[in-house]
């Protein structure tokens, strides 16, 4: 081990060589740098047959890639996606064959090129000097000089009036930039949006899938029904006269706030305050989590707990929707309900507090 | 420094031959662009090789794949929340009312051939992109590659991760399915928790009350133009700086702070990097072909009154999810306003604070060491025990939060009580990272000590020697000069002394309190590190080893029990071991 080509000392520069102490780190050596390890020839460097073999290997990869590209086209025209989305391990014949052939076409190019580089391209390690990242002191002072000359000639320093009014005018441009975004949305009219839902006194409570209005007898003890106010769900068995059904964006916004769950518990299990707003152990709560607004869905009959699937806030429906666990800070809003004149469950009023996540102005 | 005549470890110096073919094309281009001056240096620019340098490359190539697959998707995707009736091929949803965005995503999946493949490739490469950036960032952190002059690239990388995550969330929201709609609703809840401005921000984002019909078109613009543009610009800056600084390298024989040893851009590095692009692309295509991801048709269109149980966001949102889940329900109502600590802290503050802590660490280190020199040689993680321990603690925290983000899944898999997991996590996020910090630091320091042992007394051969007196010792043999050099090729740490309050003239020491804090930090961060032996210590160590060897010769052991000179850790020419 004596013929090292490169025996650069670990440090060539002294600390003063660069402006501002930019000298590369100094690695003091208790052991002298032995220099780059000697290049050992690969079989392909010395054995022409090995090199030929590697060449054929690389070419084979490229040929497989070409075949795969053709197969991709065959697969493209052979399979209709929509007809068989779930064949072949629920992936779909089209997707599977297209993915495999495209994957192979690409992979084989990559493998071939890397094999070529590893086996056949020169693999002699080279060493290149580094230069300090900073410019030379001369360049730096010339730049500084040019900068200050430019500033000097502009007269910026001598004419503060110009400088200050220019800065002022640039700063003022911030105003149009912000104001122009004003129409991104309406100002929050909180009273009529966040603090109001589709529930009105006497509004029927309807099943959120069938649109059928609920009667107390539709609910068994321990049962839960997802519901909406009438007008948000088109009933399967035809629209009711005199009711306007919402559509589109409005529908989504109202559904998102007005969604409720109706549960029935043993009346004696329910606290008095809670049952005051219910009917025979039937109570109705907002479905929208007070944490960050997921619709809540998991009901535990035994404990009367309702669990939010998003971050597991848990609410006690027998006790005013109190938070018993999790990150939510507020009880689930309860909707006061009663039995209407025609025997259906109806709301006594809108929610008495805003539903969903908290916001600054909520108080 | 003289002109850059490349040095080589080959038998002949590398000679650049005159190009013959293509020369006229180069002339044509150079007459118009004058690029030859810049190109002559860069075409044969040296790049060092190490597997860990590939991580950044995976991120880069994934981004290119995202661009390609993303453009394909834009041909069919309709970023509109207008309501349509689905009439496409997927029978289960036919006749349902849904947004155009969701319907067109179904069309891409079921009526555009190759569309599902492109969607799945796009989603897989998004995951890969962010994962690769994260692991790349850890590599840079652990090896100290962020040190001067590369601090700016460190910050650019941090911004890229942040933008990548936002971009991923925007893309995830585009199909407007039940899962992504729920994600948007959670985002709305997070925004509303902003003090003072929250409600306004929410209304301006959604163009009114959630969900409105503006958010998908707006996210679409951000997803295909604004954020990719920013990412592209930052990646360009990242790469330019990389080329200008030249890549860092591991210390080793012939590798110093003043050179860069490796393979030239043309042909080897270009071939390897280019080949690697195709491999990343190919693997992504296989993943898209074989592994289903985000099957939006199973979730159904967005319906604000429904949610799927056990819904999980993309993996990179996991820690935000975990933070939200373990936070206690604290909220303050005061002076008619509400401060939702339970949402604002975990949803907005903590993610930024955690990222800022990691991004700020290099500057803390530079300040404490007062080191203003350039560093181009990488450090082994063990040689920066405090830094390595800090990252280990942060990774632990990340992992815990991530697990907390799937606490419902953990509860089901391990039959645990969900609430107990959450209570445990609330404590664990404070305690476990500190334990991991202490353990990792000790481990690093003992590895440093072990390195010194190896340098001073050689490596353990596994041969047990029985002395004449009947004692047993393990035989040690010296390591090769190359290995020994590599082990010692690192800086010594300088520890700043805690100065007395006043200097010898009775004047308070300059800097006062700040200097004292710095000195104390320096002591805490570097005081326990093991420094490499000095030349003298090495000498003594070797003498000691030779003495031991002399005893072996007396015992007639130097030949019979040997053979370890052929273990690949030694030069075998002339069998130097025996001639000792
Ligand atoms: C850093 C870059 C990017 C990331 C992390 C990213 C991520 C995502 C994700 C996770 C999705 C959801 C895919 C799904 O349906 O499962 C998505 C959708 C989409 N992306 Fe990207 N993307 C990126 C760049 C781009 C670019 C550059 C474009 C276009 C030029 C693009 C166009 C689209 C389109 C049109 C969709 C909706 C199509 C659909 O969901 O079917 N993306 N993106
Ligand atoms: S949204 Fe219900 S717990 Fe977070």
mmCIF file of C-alpha atoms in Angstrom, chain A:
data_model
loop_
_atom_site.group_PDB
_atom_site.id
_atom_site.type_symbol
_atom_site.label_atom_id
_atom_site.label_comp_id
_atom_site.label_asym_id
_atom_site.label_seq_id
_atom_site.Cartn_x
_atom_site.Cartn_y
_atom_site.Cartn_z
ATOM 1 C CA UNK A 1 0.000 0.000 0.000
ATOM 2 C CA UNK A 2 2.493 2.612 -1.008
ATOM 3 C CA UNK A 3 1.476 3.948 -4.376
ATOM 4 C CA UNK A 4 -1.176 6.471 -3.446
ATOM 5 C CA UNK A 5 -1.857 8.964 -6.146
ATOM 6 C CA UNK A 6 -3.566 11.423 -3.926
ATOM 7 C CA UNK A 7 -2.016 12.397 -0.715
ATOM 8 C CA UNK A 8 -3.644 15.729 -0.154
ATOM 9 C CA UNK A 9 -3.023 17.046 3.284
ATOM 10 C CA UNK A 10 -6.195 17.319 5.280
ATOM 11 C CA UNK A 11 -5.890 21.050 5.451
ATOM 12 C CA UNK A 12 -4.354 23.170 2.808
ATOM 13 C CA UNK A 13 -5.733 26.511 3.806
ATOM 14 C CA UNK A 14 -4.838 28.443 6.852
ATOM 15 C CA UNK A 15 -7.587 30.207 8.677
ATOM 16 C CA UNK A 16 -6.621 33.631 7.399
ATOM 17 C CA UNK A 17 -6.841 32.692 3.756
ATOM 18 C CA UNK A 18 -10.509 33.579 3.339
ATOM 19 C CA UNK A 19 -12.440 36.620 4.331
ATOM 20 C CA UNK A 20 -14.351 36.404 7.552
ATOM 21 C CA UNK A 21 -13.019 33.103 8.752
ATOM 22 C CA UNK A 22 -14.609 31.005 6.036
ATOM 23 C CA UNK A 23 -11.828 28.488 6.029
ATOM 24 C CA UNK A 24 -13.026 24.925 5.823
ATOM 25 C CA UNK A 25 -13.074 23.018 9.050
ATOM 26 C CA UNK A 26 -9.719 21.777 10.136
ATOM 27 C CA UNK A 27 -9.590 18.072 10.809
ATOM 28 C CA UNK A 28 -6.465 17.462 12.818
ATOM 29 C CA UNK A 29 -5.019 14.096 12.139
ATOM 30 C CA UNK A 30 -3.519 11.868 14.728
ATOM 31 C CA UNK A 31 -3.123 9.556 11.747
ATOM 32 C CA UNK A 32 -1.876 10.806 8.405
ATOM 33 C CA UNK A 33 -4.285 10.696 5.495
ATOM 34 C CA UNK A 34 -3.277 7.544 3.616
ATOM 35 C CA UNK A 35 -4.695 8.910 0.360
ATOM 36 C CA UNK A 36 -7.335 7.456 -1.940
ATOM 37 C CA UNK A 37 -7.664 3.723 -1.998
ATOM 38 C CA UNK A 38 -6.305 2.069 -5.102
ATOM 39 C CA UNK A 39 -8.705 1.365 -7.883
ATOM 40 C CA UNK A 40 -9.219 -2.348 -8.319
ATOM 41 C CA UNK A 41 -10.256 -3.371 -11.813
ATOM 42 C CA UNK A 42 -13.626 -5.061 -12.174
ATOM 43 C CA UNK A 43 -13.963 -8.312 -14.083
ATOM 44 C CA UNK A 44 -15.490 -6.310 -16.931
ATOM 45 C CA UNK A 45 -12.397 -4.092 -17.049
ATOM 46 C CA UNK A 46 -9.983 -6.937 -17.640
ATOM 47 C CA UNK A 47 -12.058 -9.694 -19.212
ATOM 48 C CA UNK A 48 -13.527 -8.878 -22.602
ATOM 49 C CA UNK A 49 -15.929 -11.833 -22.343
ATOM 50 C CA UNK A 50 -17.296 -10.510 -19.041
ATOM 51 C CA UNK A 51 -17.729 -7.101 -20.609
ATOM 52 C CA UNK A 52 -19.607 -8.631 -23.557
ATOM 53 C CA UNK A 53 -21.810 -10.521 -21.151
ATOM 54 C CA UNK A 54 -22.624 -7.311 -19.277
ATOM 55 C CA UNK A 55 -23.367 -5.591 -22.560
ATOM 56 C CA UNK A 56 -25.831 -8.310 -23.507
ATOM 57 C CA UNK A 57 -27.436 -8.105 -20.067
ATOM 58 C CA UNK A 58 -28.000 -4.378 -20.402
ATOM 59 C CA UNK A 59 -29.419 -4.784 -23.891
ATOM 60 C CA UNK A 60 -31.737 -7.526 -22.626
ATOM 61 C CA UNK A 61 -33.216 -5.167 -20.065
ATOM 62 C CA UNK A 62 -33.839 -2.595 -22.769
ATOM 63 C CA UNK A 63 -35.516 -5.216 -24.975
ATOM 64 C CA UNK A 64 -37.781 -6.327 -22.109
ATOM 65 C CA UNK A 65 -38.691 -2.686 -21.654
ATOM 66 C CA UNK A 66 -39.674 -2.379 -25.333
ATOM 67 C CA UNK A 67 -41.810 -5.495 -25.126
ATOM 68 C CA UNK A 68 -43.496 -4.178 -21.994
ATOM 69 C CA UNK A 69 -44.295 -0.896 -23.728
ATOM 70 C CA UNK A 70 -46.025 -2.850 -26.501
ATOM 71 C CA UNK A 71 -47.843 -4.952 -23.908
ATOM 72 C CA UNK A 72 -49.089 -1.741 -22.324
ATOM 73 C CA UNK A 73 -50.765 -0.826 -25.582
ATOM 74 C CA UNK A 74 -52.233 -4.302 -25.919
ATOM 75 C CA UNK A 75 -53.613 -4.079 -22.387
ATOM 76 C CA UNK A 76 -54.971 -0.609 -23.070
ATOM 77 C CA UNK A 77 -57.105 -1.802 -25.949
ATOM 78 C CA UNK A 78 -58.006 -5.204 -24.492
ATOM 79 C CA UNK A 79 -59.717 -4.218 -21.282
ATOM 80 C CA UNK A 80 -62.520 -1.846 -20.470
ATOM 81 C CA UNK A 81 -61.971 -0.447 -17.003
ATOM 82 C CA UNK A 82 -65.534 0.162 -15.984
ATOM 83 C CA UNK A 83 -66.675 -3.350 -16.819
ATOM 84 C CA UNK A 84 -64.416 -5.117 -14.374
ATOM 85 C CA UNK A 85 -63.221 -2.762 -11.683
ATOM 86 C CA UNK A 86 -62.929 -5.551 -9.153
ATOM 87 C CA UNK A 87 -61.499 -8.596 -10.919
ATOM 88 C CA UNK A 88 -58.018 -9.847 -10.033
ATOM 89 C CA UNK A 89 -57.762 -9.268 -6.312
ATOM 90 C CA UNK A 90 -60.170 -6.335 -6.411
ATOM 91 C CA UNK A 91 -57.797 -4.312 -8.569
ATOM 92 C CA UNK A 92 -59.306 -4.645 -11.985
ATOM 93 C CA UNK A 93 -57.805 -6.351 -15.023
ATOM 94 C CA UNK A 94 -57.117 -3.135 -16.878
ATOM 95 C CA UNK A 95 -55.395 -1.408 -14.001
ATOM 96 C CA UNK A 96 -53.346 -4.456 -13.129
ATOM 97 C CA UNK A 97 -52.062 -5.132 -16.632
ATOM 98 C CA UNK A 98 -51.432 -1.471 -17.416
ATOM 99 C CA UNK A 99 -49.555 -1.003 -14.142
ATOM 100 C CA UNK A 100 -47.472 -4.135 -14.575
ATOM 101 C CA UNK A 101 -46.488 -3.406 -18.162
ATOM 102 C CA UNK A 102 -45.763 0.273 -17.573
ATOM 103 C CA UNK A 103 -43.866 -0.568 -14.402
ATOM 104 C CA UNK A 104 -41.738 -3.141 -16.191
ATOM 105 C CA UNK A 105 -41.104 -0.860 -19.169
ATOM 106 C CA UNK A 106 -39.801 1.847 -16.842
ATOM 107 C CA UNK A 107 -37.994 -0.380 -14.361
ATOM 108 C CA UNK A 108 -36.080 -2.224 -17.066
ATOM 109 C CA UNK A 109 -34.757 1.027 -18.517
ATOM 110 C CA UNK A 110 -33.630 2.051 -15.044
ATOM 111 C CA UNK A 111 -32.035 -1.278 -14.186
ATOM 112 C CA UNK A 112 -30.351 -1.480 -17.592
ATOM 113 C CA UNK A 113 -28.848 1.986 -17.344
ATOM 114 C CA UNK A 114 -27.586 1.448 -13.821
ATOM 115 C CA UNK A 115 -26.135 -1.927 -14.729
ATOM 116 C CA UNK A 116 -24.401 -0.261 -17.671
ATOM 117 C CA UNK A 117 -22.967 2.400 -15.360
ATOM 118 C CA UNK A 118 -21.821 -0.145 -12.790
ATOM 119 C CA UNK A 119 -20.306 -2.685 -15.121
ATOM 120 C CA UNK A 120 -19.119 -0.854 -18.185
ATOM 121 C CA UNK A 121 -18.637 2.858 -17.568
ATOM 122 C CA UNK A 122 -15.317 3.976 -16.136
ATOM 123 C CA UNK A 123 -15.516 3.474 -12.384
ATOM 124 C CA UNK A 124 -12.375 5.349 -11.502
ATOM 125 C CA UNK A 125 -12.960 7.653 -8.597
ATOM 126 C CA UNK A 126 -11.892 11.205 -9.243
ATOM 127 C CA UNK A 127 -11.029 13.954 -6.854
ATOM 128 C CA UNK A 128 -11.850 17.565 -7.485
ATOM 129 C CA UNK A 129 -10.742 20.447 -5.304
ATOM 130 C CA UNK A 130 -13.290 22.493 -3.427
ATOM 131 C CA UNK A 131 -13.105 26.217 -3.347
ATOM 132 C CA UNK A 132 -14.376 28.357 -0.523
ATOM 133 C CA UNK A 133 -18.002 29.236 -1.072
ATOM 134 C CA UNK A 134 -17.418 32.927 -0.400
ATOM 135 C CA UNK A 135 -16.113 35.110 -3.223
ATOM 136 C CA UNK A 136 -12.576 36.384 -3.076
ATOM 137 C CA UNK A 137 -11.987 39.458 -0.909
ATOM 138 C CA UNK A 138 -11.306 41.518 -4.032
ATOM 139 C CA UNK A 139 -14.593 40.519 -5.624
ATOM 140 C CA UNK A 140 -16.386 41.220 -2.437
ATOM 141 C CA UNK A 141 -14.988 44.700 -2.008
ATOM 142 C CA UNK A 142 -15.615 45.487 -5.663
ATOM 143 C CA UNK A 143 -19.232 44.465 -5.231
ATOM 144 C CA UNK A 144 -19.574 46.571 -2.125
ATOM 145 C CA UNK A 145 -17.972 49.491 -3.937
ATOM 146 C CA UNK A 146 -20.325 49.095 -6.889
ATOM 147 C CA UNK A 147 -23.280 48.910 -4.530
ATOM 148 C CA UNK A 148 -22.352 52.030 -2.654
ATOM 149 C CA UNK A 149 -21.524 53.863 -5.847
ATOM 150 C CA UNK A 150 -24.890 52.944 -7.268
ATOM 151 C CA UNK A 151 -26.597 54.111 -4.116
ATOM 152 C CA UNK A 152 -24.518 57.266 -4.123
ATOM 153 C CA UNK A 153 -25.416 58.084 -7.727
ATOM 154 C CA UNK A 154 -29.090 57.514 -7.082
ATOM 155 C CA UNK A 155 -28.913 60.129 -4.367
ATOM 156 C CA UNK A 156 -31.124 58.007 -2.196
ATOM 157 C CA UNK A 157 -29.207 58.845 0.965
ATOM 158 C CA UNK A 158 -29.111 62.564 0.261
ATOM 159 C CA UNK A 159 -32.771 62.872 -0.568
ATOM 160 C CA UNK A 160 -34.691 61.291 2.284
ATOM 161 C CA UNK A 161 -37.903 62.816 0.975
ATOM 162 C CA UNK A 162 -37.754 60.620 -2.112
ATOM 163 C CA UNK A 163 -36.734 57.573 -0.115
ATOM 164 C CA UNK A 164 -39.507 57.980 2.426
ATOM 165 C CA UNK A 165 -42.275 58.711 -0.044
ATOM 166 C CA UNK A 166 -41.159 55.759 -2.191
ATOM 167 C CA UNK A 167 -41.225 53.437 0.804
ATOM 168 C CA UNK A 168 -44.601 54.877 1.725
ATOM 169 C CA UNK A 169 -46.061 54.311 -1.706
ATOM 170 C CA UNK A 170 -44.770 50.728 -1.823
ATOM 171 C CA UNK A 171 -46.222 50.069 1.601
ATOM 172 C CA UNK A 172 -49.553 51.524 0.524
ATOM 173 C CA UNK A 173 -49.706 49.027 -2.328
ATOM 174 C CA UNK A 174 -50.330 46.473 0.382
ATOM 175 C CA UNK A 175 -53.784 47.988 0.797
ATOM 176 C CA UNK A 176 -55.086 47.246 -2.710
ATOM 177 C CA UNK A 177 -53.475 43.814 -2.467
ATOM 178 C CA UNK A 178 -55.443 43.012 0.671
ATOM 179 C CA UNK A 179 -58.634 44.851 -0.207
ATOM 180 C CA UNK A 180 -58.818 43.154 -3.593
ATOM 181 C CA UNK A 181 -59.254 39.850 -1.769
ATOM 182 C CA UNK A 182 -62.287 41.148 0.067
ATOM 183 C CA UNK A 183 -64.749 39.446 -2.258
ATOM 184 C CA UNK A 184 -63.361 36.000 -1.500
ATOM 185 C CA UNK A 185 -66.370 35.612 0.710
ATOM 186 C CA UNK A 186 -69.132 37.475 2.516
ATOM 187 C CA UNK A 187 -68.456 38.889 5.943
ATOM 188 C CA UNK A 188 -69.599 36.381 8.515
ATOM 189 C CA UNK A 189 -73.163 37.292 9.366
ATOM 190 C CA UNK A 190 -72.949 35.090 12.417
ATOM 191 C CA UNK A 191 -76.525 35.570 13.617
ATOM 192 C CA UNK A 192 -77.928 34.241 10.367
ATOM 193 C CA UNK A 193 -75.327 31.595 9.610
ATOM 194 C CA UNK A 194 -73.365 29.955 12.402
ATOM 195 C CA UNK A 195 -75.994 30.678 15.036
ATOM 196 C CA UNK A 196 -79.011 29.606 13.053
ATOM 197 C CA UNK A 197 -79.990 26.240 11.663
ATOM 198 C CA UNK A 198 -82.851 24.943 9.563
ATOM 199 C CA UNK A 199 -84.846 23.977 12.659
ATOM 200 C CA UNK A 200 -87.936 26.072 13.319
ATOM 201 C CA UNK A 201 -90.638 25.690 15.956
ATOM 202 C CA UNK A 202 -92.882 22.837 14.875
ATOM 203 C CA UNK A 203 -90.489 21.463 12.245
ATOM 204 C CA UNK A 204 -90.930 17.726 11.866
ATOM 205 C CA UNK A 205 -88.016 15.434 12.584
ATOM 206 C CA UNK A 206 -87.481 13.128 9.601
ATOM 207 C CA UNK A 207 -85.279 10.091 9.038
ATOM 208 C CA UNK A 208 -82.211 11.313 7.143
ATOM 209 C CA UNK A 209 -82.361 8.525 4.552
ATOM 210 C CA UNK A 210 -86.037 7.861 3.941
ATOM 211 C CA UNK A 211 -87.289 11.348 4.708
ATOM 212 C CA UNK A 212 -90.112 9.771 6.702
ATOM 213 C CA UNK A 213 -91.270 11.851 9.743
ATOM 214 C CA UNK A 214 -90.678 10.161 13.088
ATOM 215 C CA UNK A 215 -93.280 9.212 15.670
ATOM 216 C CA UNK A 216 -92.352 8.317 19.241
ATOM 217 C CA UNK A 217 -93.331 4.730 18.493
ATOM 218 C CA UNK A 218 -90.675 4.499 15.749
ATOM 219 C CA UNK A 219 -87.990 4.468 18.436
ATOM 220 C CA UNK A 220 -87.242 1.519 20.684
ATOM 221 C CA UNK A 221 -85.457 1.882 23.976
ATOM 222 C CA UNK A 222 -81.744 2.026 23.182
ATOM 223 C CA UNK A 223 -82.391 2.865 19.553
ATOM 224 C CA UNK A 224 -80.826 5.690 17.572
ATOM 225 C CA UNK A 225 -82.051 7.396 14.426
ATOM 226 C CA UNK A 226 -80.113 9.846 12.285
ATOM 227 C CA UNK A 227 -82.454 12.646 11.387
ATOM 228 C CA UNK A 228 -82.864 16.025 9.731
ATOM 229 C CA UNK A 229 -85.556 18.661 9.782
ATOM 230 C CA UNK A 230 -88.223 18.236 7.161
ATOM 231 C CA UNK A 231 -87.256 19.952 3.924
ATOM 232 C CA UNK A 232 -83.669 18.687 3.766
ATOM 233 C CA UNK A 233 -84.381 15.097 2.752
ATOM 234 C CA UNK A 234 -86.553 14.226 -0.186
ATOM 235 C CA UNK A 235 -88.838 11.466 1.046
ATOM 236 C CA UNK A 236 -88.832 8.171 -0.875
ATOM 237 C CA UNK A 237 -92.619 8.171 -0.953
ATOM 238 C CA UNK A 238 -93.085 11.564 -2.562
ATOM 239 C CA UNK A 239 -92.778 15.162 -1.486
ATOM 240 C CA UNK A 240 -95.226 16.638 0.973
ATOM 241 C CA UNK A 241 -97.187 19.584 -0.196
ATOM 242 C CA UNK A 242 -96.334 22.970 1.241
ATOM 243 C CA UNK A 243 -92.736 21.964 1.995
ATOM 244 C CA UNK A 244 -89.891 23.485 0.008
ATOM 245 C CA UNK A 245 -86.986 21.120 -0.478
ATOM 246 C CA UNK A 246 -83.518 22.660 -0.572
ATOM 247 C CA UNK A 247 -80.956 21.744 -3.219
ATOM 248 C CA UNK A 248 -77.309 22.107 -4.057
ATOM 249 C CA UNK A 249 -74.951 24.190 -1.962
ATOM 250 C CA UNK A 250 -77.667 25.488 0.333
ATOM 251 C CA UNK A 251 -78.774 21.957 1.050
ATOM 252 C CA UNK A 252 -75.243 20.877 1.968
ATOM 253 C CA UNK A 253 -74.691 23.855 4.247
ATOM 254 C CA UNK A 254 -78.015 23.334 6.055
ATOM 255 C CA UNK A 255 -77.662 19.572 6.282
ATOM 256 C CA UNK A 256 -74.241 20.015 7.776
ATOM 257 C CA UNK A 257 -75.617 22.134 10.612
ATOM 258 C CA UNK A 258 -79.085 20.743 11.176
ATOM 259 C CA UNK A 259 -78.170 17.039 11.329
ATOM 260 C CA UNK A 260 -79.394 15.477 14.572
ATOM 261 C CA UNK A 261 -79.564 12.145 16.286
ATOM 262 C CA UNK A 262 -82.664 11.017 18.088
ATOM 263 C CA UNK A 263 -82.225 8.393 20.820
ATOM 264 C CA UNK A 264 -84.579 6.742 23.248
ATOM 265 C CA UNK A 265 -83.487 5.758 26.744
ATOM 266 C CA UNK A 266 -85.293 4.495 29.831
ATOM 267 C CA UNK A 267 -86.898 7.708 31.133
ATOM 268 C CA UNK A 268 -85.522 7.085 34.639
ATOM 269 C CA UNK A 269 -81.943 6.920 33.270
ATOM 270 C CA UNK A 270 -82.167 10.429 31.900
ATOM 271 C CA UNK A 271 -81.455 13.482 34.057
ATOM 272 C CA UNK A 272 -84.382 15.745 34.665
ATOM 273 C CA UNK A 273 -82.904 18.695 32.835
ATOM 274 C CA UNK A 274 -82.373 16.491 29.823
ATOM 275 C CA UNK A 275 -85.818 14.957 29.796
ATOM 276 C CA UNK A 276 -87.428 18.376 30.095
ATOM 277 C CA UNK A 277 -86.414 18.889 26.469
ATOM 278 C CA UNK A 278 -87.485 15.424 25.369
ATOM 279 C CA UNK A 279 -90.522 13.173 25.144
ATOM 280 C CA UNK A 280 -90.848 9.890 27.107
ATOM 281 C CA UNK A 281 -87.077 9.337 27.230
ATOM 282 C CA UNK A 282 -86.677 10.389 23.612
ATOM 283 C CA UNK A 283 -84.107 13.136 23.248
ATOM 284 C CA UNK A 284 -82.575 14.856 20.274
ATOM 285 C CA UNK A 285 -79.025 16.215 19.956
ATOM 286 C CA UNK A 286 -76.969 17.956 17.314
ATOM 287 C CA UNK A 287 -74.974 15.412 15.327
ATOM 288 C CA UNK A 288 -72.148 17.855 14.741
ATOM 289 C CA UNK A 289 -69.216 17.405 17.101
ATOM 290 C CA UNK A 290 -68.387 20.485 19.134
ATOM 291 C CA UNK A 291 -64.687 19.711 18.698
ATOM 292 C CA UNK A 292 -64.013 20.427 15.033
ATOM 293 C CA UNK A 293 -67.281 19.426 13.455
ATOM 294 C CA UNK A 294 -67.337 15.776 12.411
ATOM 295 C CA UNK A 295 -70.760 14.169 12.261
ATOM 296 C CA UNK A 296 -70.906 11.829 15.237
ATOM 297 C CA UNK A 297 -72.066 8.286 14.786
ATOM 298 C CA UNK A 298 -71.036 5.716 17.385
ATOM 299 C CA UNK A 299 -73.700 5.041 19.991
ATOM 300 C CA UNK A 300 -73.216 2.884 23.049
ATOM 301 C CA UNK A 301 -76.616 1.880 24.366
ATOM 302 C CA UNK A 302 -75.418 0.640 27.753
ATOM 303 C CA UNK A 303 -73.591 3.773 28.820
ATOM 304 C CA UNK A 304 -75.660 6.279 26.821
ATOM 305 C CA UNK A 305 -72.384 7.557 25.413
ATOM 306 C CA UNK A 306 -71.991 8.923 21.930
ATOM 307 C CA UNK A 307 -68.488 8.691 20.475
ATOM 308 C CA UNK A 308 -67.110 10.881 17.711
ATOM 309 C CA UNK A 309 -65.151 8.795 15.203
ATOM 310 C CA UNK A 310 -62.762 11.634 14.368
ATOM 311 C CA UNK A 311 -60.964 12.274 17.669
ATOM 312 C CA UNK A 312 -63.039 10.222 20.079
ATOM 313 C CA UNK A 313 -64.764 12.928 22.033
ATOM 314 C CA UNK A 314 -67.441 11.175 24.044
ATOM 315 C CA UNK A 315 -70.709 12.742 25.095
ATOM 316 C CA UNK A 316 -73.236 11.586 27.683
ATOM 317 C CA UNK A 317 -76.652 11.822 26.070
ATOM 318 C CA UNK A 318 -78.440 11.052 29.326
ATOM 319 C CA UNK A 319 -76.967 14.205 30.807
ATOM 320 C CA UNK A 320 -77.327 17.188 28.476
ATOM 321 C CA UNK A 321 -74.655 15.862 26.097
ATOM 322 C CA UNK A 322 -71.915 16.488 28.663
ATOM 323 C CA UNK A 323 -68.345 15.746 27.492
ATOM 324 C CA UNK A 324 -67.091 12.669 29.322
ATOM 325 C CA UNK A 325 -63.885 12.170 27.378
ATOM 326 C CA UNK A 326 -61.772 13.562 24.595
ATOM 327 C CA UNK A 327 -60.705 16.887 23.193
ATOM 328 C CA UNK A 328 -64.137 18.505 22.825
ATOM 329 C CA UNK A 329 -64.750 21.323 25.279
ATOM 330 C CA UNK A 330 -68.498 21.790 24.956
ATOM 331 C CA UNK A 331 -71.536 19.624 25.486
ATOM 332 C CA UNK A 332 -73.455 18.542 22.412
ATOM 333 C CA UNK A 333 -76.294 21.040 21.908
ATOM 334 C CA UNK A 334 -79.683 19.484 22.684
ATOM 335 C CA UNK A 335 -82.676 20.257 20.510
ATOM 336 C CA UNK A 336 -85.892 20.719 22.506
ATOM 337 C CA UNK A 337 -88.592 18.475 21.041
ATOM 338 C CA UNK A 338 -92.232 17.588 21.657
ATOM 339 C CA UNK A 339 -95.008 15.614 20.025
ATOM 340 C CA UNK A 340 -96.858 17.695 17.472
ATOM 341 C CA UNK A 341 -100.631 17.841 17.029
ATOM 342 C CA UNK A 342 -100.551 15.066 14.405
ATOM 343 C CA UNK A 343 -98.489 12.710 16.578
ATOM 344 C CA UNK A 344 -95.104 13.323 14.937
ATOM 345 C CA UNK A 345 -91.984 14.440 16.774
ATOM 346 C CA UNK A 346 -91.280 18.116 16.145
ATOM 347 C CA UNK A 347 -88.795 20.722 17.319
ATOM 348 C CA UNK A 348 -89.926 23.185 19.966
ATOM 349 C CA UNK A 349 -87.507 25.755 18.585
ATOM 350 C CA UNK A 350 -84.157 26.052 16.887
ATOM 351 C CA UNK A 351 -81.079 25.040 18.905
ATOM 352 C CA UNK A 352 -80.652 27.357 21.859
ATOM 353 C CA UNK A 353 -76.897 27.648 21.203
ATOM 354 C CA UNK A 354 -74.708 27.417 18.084
ATOM 355 C CA UNK A 355 -73.912 23.894 16.899
ATOM 356 C CA UNK A 356 -70.521 22.629 15.804
ATOM 357 C CA UNK A 357 -67.018 23.831 16.599
ATOM 358 C CA UNK A 358 -66.286 26.925 18.649
ATOM 359 C CA UNK A 359 -65.255 30.211 17.091
ATOM 360 C CA UNK A 360 -63.937 33.488 18.456
ATOM 361 C CA UNK A 361 -67.249 35.369 18.575
ATOM 362 C CA UNK A 362 -69.154 32.484 20.152
ATOM 363 C CA UNK A 363 -68.723 33.930 23.636
#
